[in-house]
Coordinates of C-alpha atoms in Angstrom, one line a residue:
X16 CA -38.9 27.2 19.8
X17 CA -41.9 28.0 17.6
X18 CA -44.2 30.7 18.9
X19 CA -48.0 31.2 17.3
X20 CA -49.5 34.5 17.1
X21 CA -51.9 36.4 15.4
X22 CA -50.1 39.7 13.8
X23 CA -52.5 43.3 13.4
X24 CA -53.6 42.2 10.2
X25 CA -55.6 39.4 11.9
X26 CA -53.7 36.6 10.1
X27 CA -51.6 33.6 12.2
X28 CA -48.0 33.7 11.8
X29 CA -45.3 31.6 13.4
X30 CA -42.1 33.2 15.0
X31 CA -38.6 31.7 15.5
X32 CA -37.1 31.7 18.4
X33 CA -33.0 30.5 19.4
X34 CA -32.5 30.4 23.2
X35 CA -28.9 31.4 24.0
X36 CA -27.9 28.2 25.0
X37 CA -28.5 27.2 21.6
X38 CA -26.3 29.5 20.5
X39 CA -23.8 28.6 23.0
X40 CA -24.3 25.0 21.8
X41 CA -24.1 25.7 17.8
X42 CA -20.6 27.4 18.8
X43 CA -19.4 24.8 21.0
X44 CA -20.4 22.3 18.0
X45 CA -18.6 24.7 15.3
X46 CA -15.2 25.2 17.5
X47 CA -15.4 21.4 18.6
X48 CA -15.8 20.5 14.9
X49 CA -12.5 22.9 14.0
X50 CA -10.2 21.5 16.9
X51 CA -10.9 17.6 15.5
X52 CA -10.1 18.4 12.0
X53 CA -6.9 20.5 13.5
X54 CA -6.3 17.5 15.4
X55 CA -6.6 14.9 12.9
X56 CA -4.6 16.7 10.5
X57 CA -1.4 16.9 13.1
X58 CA -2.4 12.9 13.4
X59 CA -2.3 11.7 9.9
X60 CA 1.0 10.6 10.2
X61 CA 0.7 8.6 13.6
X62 CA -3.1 7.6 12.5
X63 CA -1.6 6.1 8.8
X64 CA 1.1 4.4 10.9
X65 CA -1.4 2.5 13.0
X66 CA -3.7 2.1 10.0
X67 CA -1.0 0.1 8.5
X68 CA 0.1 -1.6 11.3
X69 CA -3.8 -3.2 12.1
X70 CA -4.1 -4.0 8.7
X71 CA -0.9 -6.2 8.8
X72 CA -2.6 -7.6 12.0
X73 CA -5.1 -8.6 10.3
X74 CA -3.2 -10.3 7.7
X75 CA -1.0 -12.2 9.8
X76 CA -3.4 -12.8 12.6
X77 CA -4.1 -16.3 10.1
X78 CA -0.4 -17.6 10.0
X79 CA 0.2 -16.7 13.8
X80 CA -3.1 -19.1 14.8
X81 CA -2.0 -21.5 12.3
X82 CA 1.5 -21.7 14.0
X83 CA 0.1 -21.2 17.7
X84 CA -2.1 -24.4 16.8
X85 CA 0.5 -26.4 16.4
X86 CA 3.6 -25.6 18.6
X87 CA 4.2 -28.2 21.0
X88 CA 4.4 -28.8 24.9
X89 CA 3.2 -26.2 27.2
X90 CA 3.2 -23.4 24.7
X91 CA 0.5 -24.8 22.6
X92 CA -2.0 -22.1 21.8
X93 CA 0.2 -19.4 22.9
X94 CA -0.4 -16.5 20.4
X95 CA 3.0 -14.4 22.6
X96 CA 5.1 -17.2 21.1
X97 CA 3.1 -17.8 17.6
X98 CA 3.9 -14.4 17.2
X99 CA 7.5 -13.7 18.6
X100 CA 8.4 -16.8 15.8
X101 CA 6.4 -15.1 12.8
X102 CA 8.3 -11.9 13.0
X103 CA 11.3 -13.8 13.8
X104 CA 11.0 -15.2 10.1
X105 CA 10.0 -12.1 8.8
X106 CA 13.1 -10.5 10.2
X107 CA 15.1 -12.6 9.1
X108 CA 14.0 -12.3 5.3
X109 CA 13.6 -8.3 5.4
X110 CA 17.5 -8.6 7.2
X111 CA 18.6 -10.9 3.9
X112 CA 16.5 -8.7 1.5
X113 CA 18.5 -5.6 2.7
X114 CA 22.0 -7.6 3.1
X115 CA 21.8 -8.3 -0.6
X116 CA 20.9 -5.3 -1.5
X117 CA 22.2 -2.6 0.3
X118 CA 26.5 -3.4 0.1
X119 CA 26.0 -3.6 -4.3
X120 CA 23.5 -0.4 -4.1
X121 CA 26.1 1.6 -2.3
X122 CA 29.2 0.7 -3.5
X123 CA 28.0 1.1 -7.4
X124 CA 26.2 4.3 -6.4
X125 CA 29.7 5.4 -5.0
X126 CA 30.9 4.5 -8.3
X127 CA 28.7 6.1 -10.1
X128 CA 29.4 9.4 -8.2
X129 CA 32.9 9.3 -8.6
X130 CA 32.7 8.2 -12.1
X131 CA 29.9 10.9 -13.0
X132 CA 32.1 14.2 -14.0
X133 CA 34.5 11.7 -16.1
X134 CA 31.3 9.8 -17.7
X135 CA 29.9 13.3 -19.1
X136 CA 33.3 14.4 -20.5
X137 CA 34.0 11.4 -22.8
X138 CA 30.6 11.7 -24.4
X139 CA 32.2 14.1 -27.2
X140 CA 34.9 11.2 -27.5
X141 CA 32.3 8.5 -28.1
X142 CA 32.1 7.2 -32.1
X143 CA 28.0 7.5 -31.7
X144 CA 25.1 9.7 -32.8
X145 CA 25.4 11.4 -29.2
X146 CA 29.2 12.3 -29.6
X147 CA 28.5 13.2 -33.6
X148 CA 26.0 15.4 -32.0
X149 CA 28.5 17.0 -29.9
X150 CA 30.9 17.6 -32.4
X151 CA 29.0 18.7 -34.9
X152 CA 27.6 21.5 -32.8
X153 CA 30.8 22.5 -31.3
X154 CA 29.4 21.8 -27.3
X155 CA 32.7 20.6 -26.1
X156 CA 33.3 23.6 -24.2
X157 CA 29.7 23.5 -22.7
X158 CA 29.9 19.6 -21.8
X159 CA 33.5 20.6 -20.0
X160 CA 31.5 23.3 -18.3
X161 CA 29.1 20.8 -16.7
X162 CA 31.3 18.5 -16.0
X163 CA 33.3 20.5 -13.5
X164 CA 30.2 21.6 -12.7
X165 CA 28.8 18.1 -11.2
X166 CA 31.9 17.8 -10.1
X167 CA 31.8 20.8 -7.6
X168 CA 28.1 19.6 -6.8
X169 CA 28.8 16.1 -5.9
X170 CA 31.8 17.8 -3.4
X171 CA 29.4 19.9 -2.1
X172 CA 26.3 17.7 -1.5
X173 CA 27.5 17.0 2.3
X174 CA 24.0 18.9 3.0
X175 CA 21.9 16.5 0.8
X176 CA 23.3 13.7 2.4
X177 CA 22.4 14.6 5.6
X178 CA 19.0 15.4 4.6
X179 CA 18.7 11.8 2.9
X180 CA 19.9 10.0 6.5
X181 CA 17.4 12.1 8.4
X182 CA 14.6 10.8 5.9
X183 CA 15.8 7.3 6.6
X184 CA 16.2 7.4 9.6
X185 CA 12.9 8.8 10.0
X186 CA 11.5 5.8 7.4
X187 CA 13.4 3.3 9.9
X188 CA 11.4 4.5 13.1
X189 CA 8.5 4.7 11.2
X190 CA 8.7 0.8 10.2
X191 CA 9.8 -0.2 13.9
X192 CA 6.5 1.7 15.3
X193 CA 4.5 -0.2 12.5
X194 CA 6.1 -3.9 13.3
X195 CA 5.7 -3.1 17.3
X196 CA 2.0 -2.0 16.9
X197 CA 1.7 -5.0 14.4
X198 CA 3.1 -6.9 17.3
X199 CA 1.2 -6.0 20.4
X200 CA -2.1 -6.4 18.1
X201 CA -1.6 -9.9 17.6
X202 CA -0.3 -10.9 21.0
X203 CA -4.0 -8.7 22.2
X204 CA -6.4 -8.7 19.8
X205 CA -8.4 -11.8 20.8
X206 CA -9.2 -9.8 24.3
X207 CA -9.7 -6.8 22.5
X208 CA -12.5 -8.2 20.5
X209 CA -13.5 -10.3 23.2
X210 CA -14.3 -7.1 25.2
X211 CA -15.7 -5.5 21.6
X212 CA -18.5 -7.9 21.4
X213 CA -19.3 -7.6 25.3
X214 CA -20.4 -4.4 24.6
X215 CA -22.6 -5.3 21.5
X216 CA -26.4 -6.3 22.6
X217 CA -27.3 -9.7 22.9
X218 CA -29.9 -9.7 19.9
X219 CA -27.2 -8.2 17.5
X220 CA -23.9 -10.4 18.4
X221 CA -24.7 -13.2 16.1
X222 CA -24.6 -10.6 13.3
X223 CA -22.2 -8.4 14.3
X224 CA -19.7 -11.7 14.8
X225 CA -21.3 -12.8 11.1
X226 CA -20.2 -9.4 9.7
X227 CA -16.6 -9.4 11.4
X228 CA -15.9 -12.6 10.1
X229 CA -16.8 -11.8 6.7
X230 CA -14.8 -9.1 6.9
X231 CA -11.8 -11.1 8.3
X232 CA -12.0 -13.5 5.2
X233 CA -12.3 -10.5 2.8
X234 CA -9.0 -9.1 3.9
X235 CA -7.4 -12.7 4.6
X236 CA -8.2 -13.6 0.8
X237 CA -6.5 -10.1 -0.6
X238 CA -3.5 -10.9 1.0
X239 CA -3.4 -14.4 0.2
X240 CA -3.9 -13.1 -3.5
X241 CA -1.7 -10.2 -3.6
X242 CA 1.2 -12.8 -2.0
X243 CA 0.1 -15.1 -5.0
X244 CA 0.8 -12.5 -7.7
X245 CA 3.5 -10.9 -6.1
X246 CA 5.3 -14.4 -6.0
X247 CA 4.3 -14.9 -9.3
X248 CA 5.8 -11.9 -10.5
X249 CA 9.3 -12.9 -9.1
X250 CA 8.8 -16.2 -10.7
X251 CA 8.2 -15.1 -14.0
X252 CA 10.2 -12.0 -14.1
X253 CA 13.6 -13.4 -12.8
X254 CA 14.8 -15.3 -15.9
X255 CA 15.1 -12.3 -17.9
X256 CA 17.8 -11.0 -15.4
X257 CA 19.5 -14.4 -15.3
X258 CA 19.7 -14.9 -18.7
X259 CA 21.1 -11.4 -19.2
X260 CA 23.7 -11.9 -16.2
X261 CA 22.0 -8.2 -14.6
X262 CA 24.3 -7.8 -11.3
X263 CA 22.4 -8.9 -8.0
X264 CA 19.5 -10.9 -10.0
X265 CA 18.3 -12.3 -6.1
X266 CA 18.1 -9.0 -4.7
X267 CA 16.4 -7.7 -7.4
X268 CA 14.0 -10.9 -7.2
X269 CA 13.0 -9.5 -3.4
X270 CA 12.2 -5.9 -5.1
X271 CA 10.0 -7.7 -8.0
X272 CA 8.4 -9.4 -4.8
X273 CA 7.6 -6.1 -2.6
X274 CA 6.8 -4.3 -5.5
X275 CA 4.1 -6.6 -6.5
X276 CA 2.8 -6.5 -2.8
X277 CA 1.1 -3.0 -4.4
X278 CA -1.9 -3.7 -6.6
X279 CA -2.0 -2.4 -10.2
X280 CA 1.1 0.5 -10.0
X281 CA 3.8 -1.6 -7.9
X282 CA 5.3 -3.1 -11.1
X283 CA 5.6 0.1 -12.5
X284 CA 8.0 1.4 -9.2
X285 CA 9.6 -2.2 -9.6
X286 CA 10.0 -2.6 -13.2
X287 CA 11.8 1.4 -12.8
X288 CA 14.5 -0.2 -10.6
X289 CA 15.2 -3.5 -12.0
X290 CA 15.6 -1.3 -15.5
X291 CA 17.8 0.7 -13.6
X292 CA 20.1 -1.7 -12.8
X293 CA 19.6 -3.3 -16.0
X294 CA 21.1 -0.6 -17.4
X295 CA 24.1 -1.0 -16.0
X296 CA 25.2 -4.6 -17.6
X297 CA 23.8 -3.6 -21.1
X298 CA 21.5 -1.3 -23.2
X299 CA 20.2 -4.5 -24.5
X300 CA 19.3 -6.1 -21.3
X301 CA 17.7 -2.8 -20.2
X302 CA 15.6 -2.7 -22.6
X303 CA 14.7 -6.4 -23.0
X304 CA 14.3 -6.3 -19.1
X305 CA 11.7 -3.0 -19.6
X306 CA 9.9 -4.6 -22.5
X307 CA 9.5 -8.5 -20.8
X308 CA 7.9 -6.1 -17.3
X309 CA 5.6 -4.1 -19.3
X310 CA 4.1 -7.1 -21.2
X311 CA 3.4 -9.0 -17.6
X312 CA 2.1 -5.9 -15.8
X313 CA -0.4 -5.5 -18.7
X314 CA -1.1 -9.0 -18.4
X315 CA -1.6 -9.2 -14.8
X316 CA -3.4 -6.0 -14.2
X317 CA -6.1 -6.8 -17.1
X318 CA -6.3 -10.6 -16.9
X319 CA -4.4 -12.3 -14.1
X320 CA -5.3 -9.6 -10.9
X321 CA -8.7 -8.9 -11.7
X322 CA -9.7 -12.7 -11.7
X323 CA -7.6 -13.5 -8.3
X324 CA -8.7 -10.6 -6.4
X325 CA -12.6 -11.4 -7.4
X326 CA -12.2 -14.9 -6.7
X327 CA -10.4 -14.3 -3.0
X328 CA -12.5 -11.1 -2.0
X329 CA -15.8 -12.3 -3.8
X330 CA -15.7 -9.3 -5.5
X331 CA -16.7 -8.8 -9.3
X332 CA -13.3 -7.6 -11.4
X333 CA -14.7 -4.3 -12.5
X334 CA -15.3 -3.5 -8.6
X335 CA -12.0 -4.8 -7.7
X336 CA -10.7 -2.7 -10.6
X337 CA -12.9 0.2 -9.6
X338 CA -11.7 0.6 -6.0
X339 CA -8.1 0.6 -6.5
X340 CA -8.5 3.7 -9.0
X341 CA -10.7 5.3 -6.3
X342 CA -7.9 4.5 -3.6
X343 CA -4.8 5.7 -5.4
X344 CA -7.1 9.2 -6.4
X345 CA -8.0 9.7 -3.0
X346 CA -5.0 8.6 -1.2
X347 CA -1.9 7.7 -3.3
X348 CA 0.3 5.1 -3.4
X349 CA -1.3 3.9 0.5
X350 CA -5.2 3.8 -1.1
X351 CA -4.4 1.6 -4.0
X352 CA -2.3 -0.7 -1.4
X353 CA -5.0 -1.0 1.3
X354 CA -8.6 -0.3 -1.4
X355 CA -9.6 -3.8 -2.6
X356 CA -10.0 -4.9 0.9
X357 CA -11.3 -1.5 2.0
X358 CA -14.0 -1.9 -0.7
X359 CA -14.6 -6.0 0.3
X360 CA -15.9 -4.5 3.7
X361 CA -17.9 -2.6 2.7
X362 CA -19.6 -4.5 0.5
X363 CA -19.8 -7.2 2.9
X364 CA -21.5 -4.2 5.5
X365 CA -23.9 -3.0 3.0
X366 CA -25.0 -6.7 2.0
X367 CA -26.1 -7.8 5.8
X368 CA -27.7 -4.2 5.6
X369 CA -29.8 -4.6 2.8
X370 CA -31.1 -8.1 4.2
X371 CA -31.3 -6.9 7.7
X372 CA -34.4 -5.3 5.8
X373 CA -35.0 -7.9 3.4
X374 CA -34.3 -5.8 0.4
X375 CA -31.9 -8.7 -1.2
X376 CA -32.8 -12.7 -1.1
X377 CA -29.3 -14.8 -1.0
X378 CA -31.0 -17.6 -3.2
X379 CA -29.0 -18.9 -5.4
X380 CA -31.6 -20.1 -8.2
X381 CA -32.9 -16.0 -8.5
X382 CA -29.3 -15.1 -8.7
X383 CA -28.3 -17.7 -11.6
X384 CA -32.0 -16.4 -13.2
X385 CA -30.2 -12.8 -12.8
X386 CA -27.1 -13.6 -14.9
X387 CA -28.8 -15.8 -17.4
X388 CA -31.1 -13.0 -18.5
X389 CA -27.8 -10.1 -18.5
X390 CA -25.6 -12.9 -20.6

């Protein structure tokens, strides 16, 4: 590629030269390089779908071994079975979850609808500051103006309601694919990652089965702790509604529940929708509801989370902290969700790296001489 010769001046210069099948070969790596990123941007969706789906494999792969251990007879062991039972149960509480939920939603949303037009008119009747407000200004003609208004809108919204079955419908198949990719990565993994480590060398499967196991626990302990705060959440959360006699206190105990399956912003989505439909018994329990959910997901985020997440992960706070702000910039409402153990993996991949080269000694006297001389 690098010719030597001496130019007229006497004086040795070096010349460049690009044989056309490099040329050939730099295009085929610049048009190869275009067609993936095309490719991979028409497969987010399906690659974010099986994403989520192997990360809930890997969660539930330790309940499924747990049960498959301990069923009796000839289907001992049997991970088809272990499996078939887990999201049996799981059905059956996503089925409940939606059966108390769905029938009050609907019918008080229907309500709502119908009542809406009516609702906006009797404001200038109401006795407080927002009908003085009314009056005072003379907007009675512009509040009957809206009114018929919504009215017309709500008659005419046969479109949006199409639109809004196609995007569940569409969030329905999306959730089946998940739970059947979930499914079949239970019932195969073990021979998947039997055939995984075949094709690791010999000198290297000790440490590559050390890594993936470390790995294993990291995400096994965030789920273990996100269940624990999520739980906790409902716990702590669901007096308030009692005590206030909200409408549909259980259903909105499952919400509390899912919601706090999201690190650091699902209490904010759940604490919207329990208010919500706090609103709807009183003011007052609105905005007792709203208060007693701000003061826990401050709480939690900054005391209780931090602390859990570190302890299950083995992962400082401020890194557990750290990552889910990276996840949710780089990826939304998906990053934060799947970032804590994202982060734990890596850490545990960079740790066997740095002593695979003896840059790092695991002893722990040198590591409590570390933190005694930072504290």
């Amino acid at each position: 590629m690098f010719n030597r010769f001496k130019s007229s001046s006497g004086k040795d210069q070096t010349e460049l030269v690009i044989s056309t099948g490099t040329y050939f070969r730099i295009a085929f790596l610049i048009v190869a390089t275009i067609l993936g990123l095309s490719a991979l941007k028409t497969m987010a969706h399906s690659l974010v779908l099986i994403f989520i789906a192997f990360f809930l494999a890997l969660a539930l792969n330790g309940p499924v071994s747990w049960l498959a251990r301990r069923f009796p007879g000839k289907i001992k062991g049997s991970r088809s079975a272990a499996t078939t039972a887990s999201f049996i149960i799981v059905v059956l509480l996503l089925g409940a979850f939606l059966a108390s939920l769905v029938p009050p939603l609907v019918k008080q949303t229907e309500s709502f609808v119908k009542a809406a037009p009516q609702l906006v008119r009797d404001i200038s009747t109401q006795n407080g500051p927002l009908g003085d407000v009314v009056r005072h200004y003379n907007l009675e003609s512009q509040l009957n103006k809206a009114a018929s208004q919504l009215g017309e809108r709500i008659k005419n919204s046969s479109g949006q309601a199409f639109t809004t079955v196609k995007s569940v419908g569409s969030s329905v198949f999306a959730m089946l694919t998940i739970l059947a990719m979930t499914f079949m990565m239970l019932v195969e993994g073990p021979r998947h990652l039997a055939f995984l480590q075949q094709l690791v060398p010999k000198r290297r499967q000790a440490m590559a089965a050390r890594v993936a196991g470390d790995m294993y626990r990291v995400v096994k302990g965030y789920v273990n702790g996100q269940v624990t705060l999520a739980a906790m959440a409902a716990i702590l959360i669901s007096p308030v509604l009692f005590w206030f006699h909200v409408s549909y206190p259980i259903a909105l105990v499952f919400v509390i529940f899912i919601c706090g399956l999201i690190p650091m912003i699902g209490h904010t989505i759940g604490a919207s929708i329990v208010t919500v439909v706090a609103l709807f018994t009183s003011t007052q329990a609105a905005l007792v509801t709203l208060a007693w959910y701000i003061i826990y997901q401050q709480l939690e985020n900054f005391l209780v989370q931090p602390r859990i997440q570190a302890n299950s992960t083995d992962m400082s706070p401020l890194l557990v902290f750290a990552s889910v702000v990276i996840g949710v910039s780089f990826s939304g409402l998906l990053g934060g969700l799947v970032a804590i153990p994202v982060a734990g993996c890596i850490r545990v991949a960079v740790l066997e790296y740095l002593r695979a080269k003896d840059m790092i000694d695991d002893n722990p006297e040198i590591k409590k001489e570390v933190t005694e001389a930072l504290s």
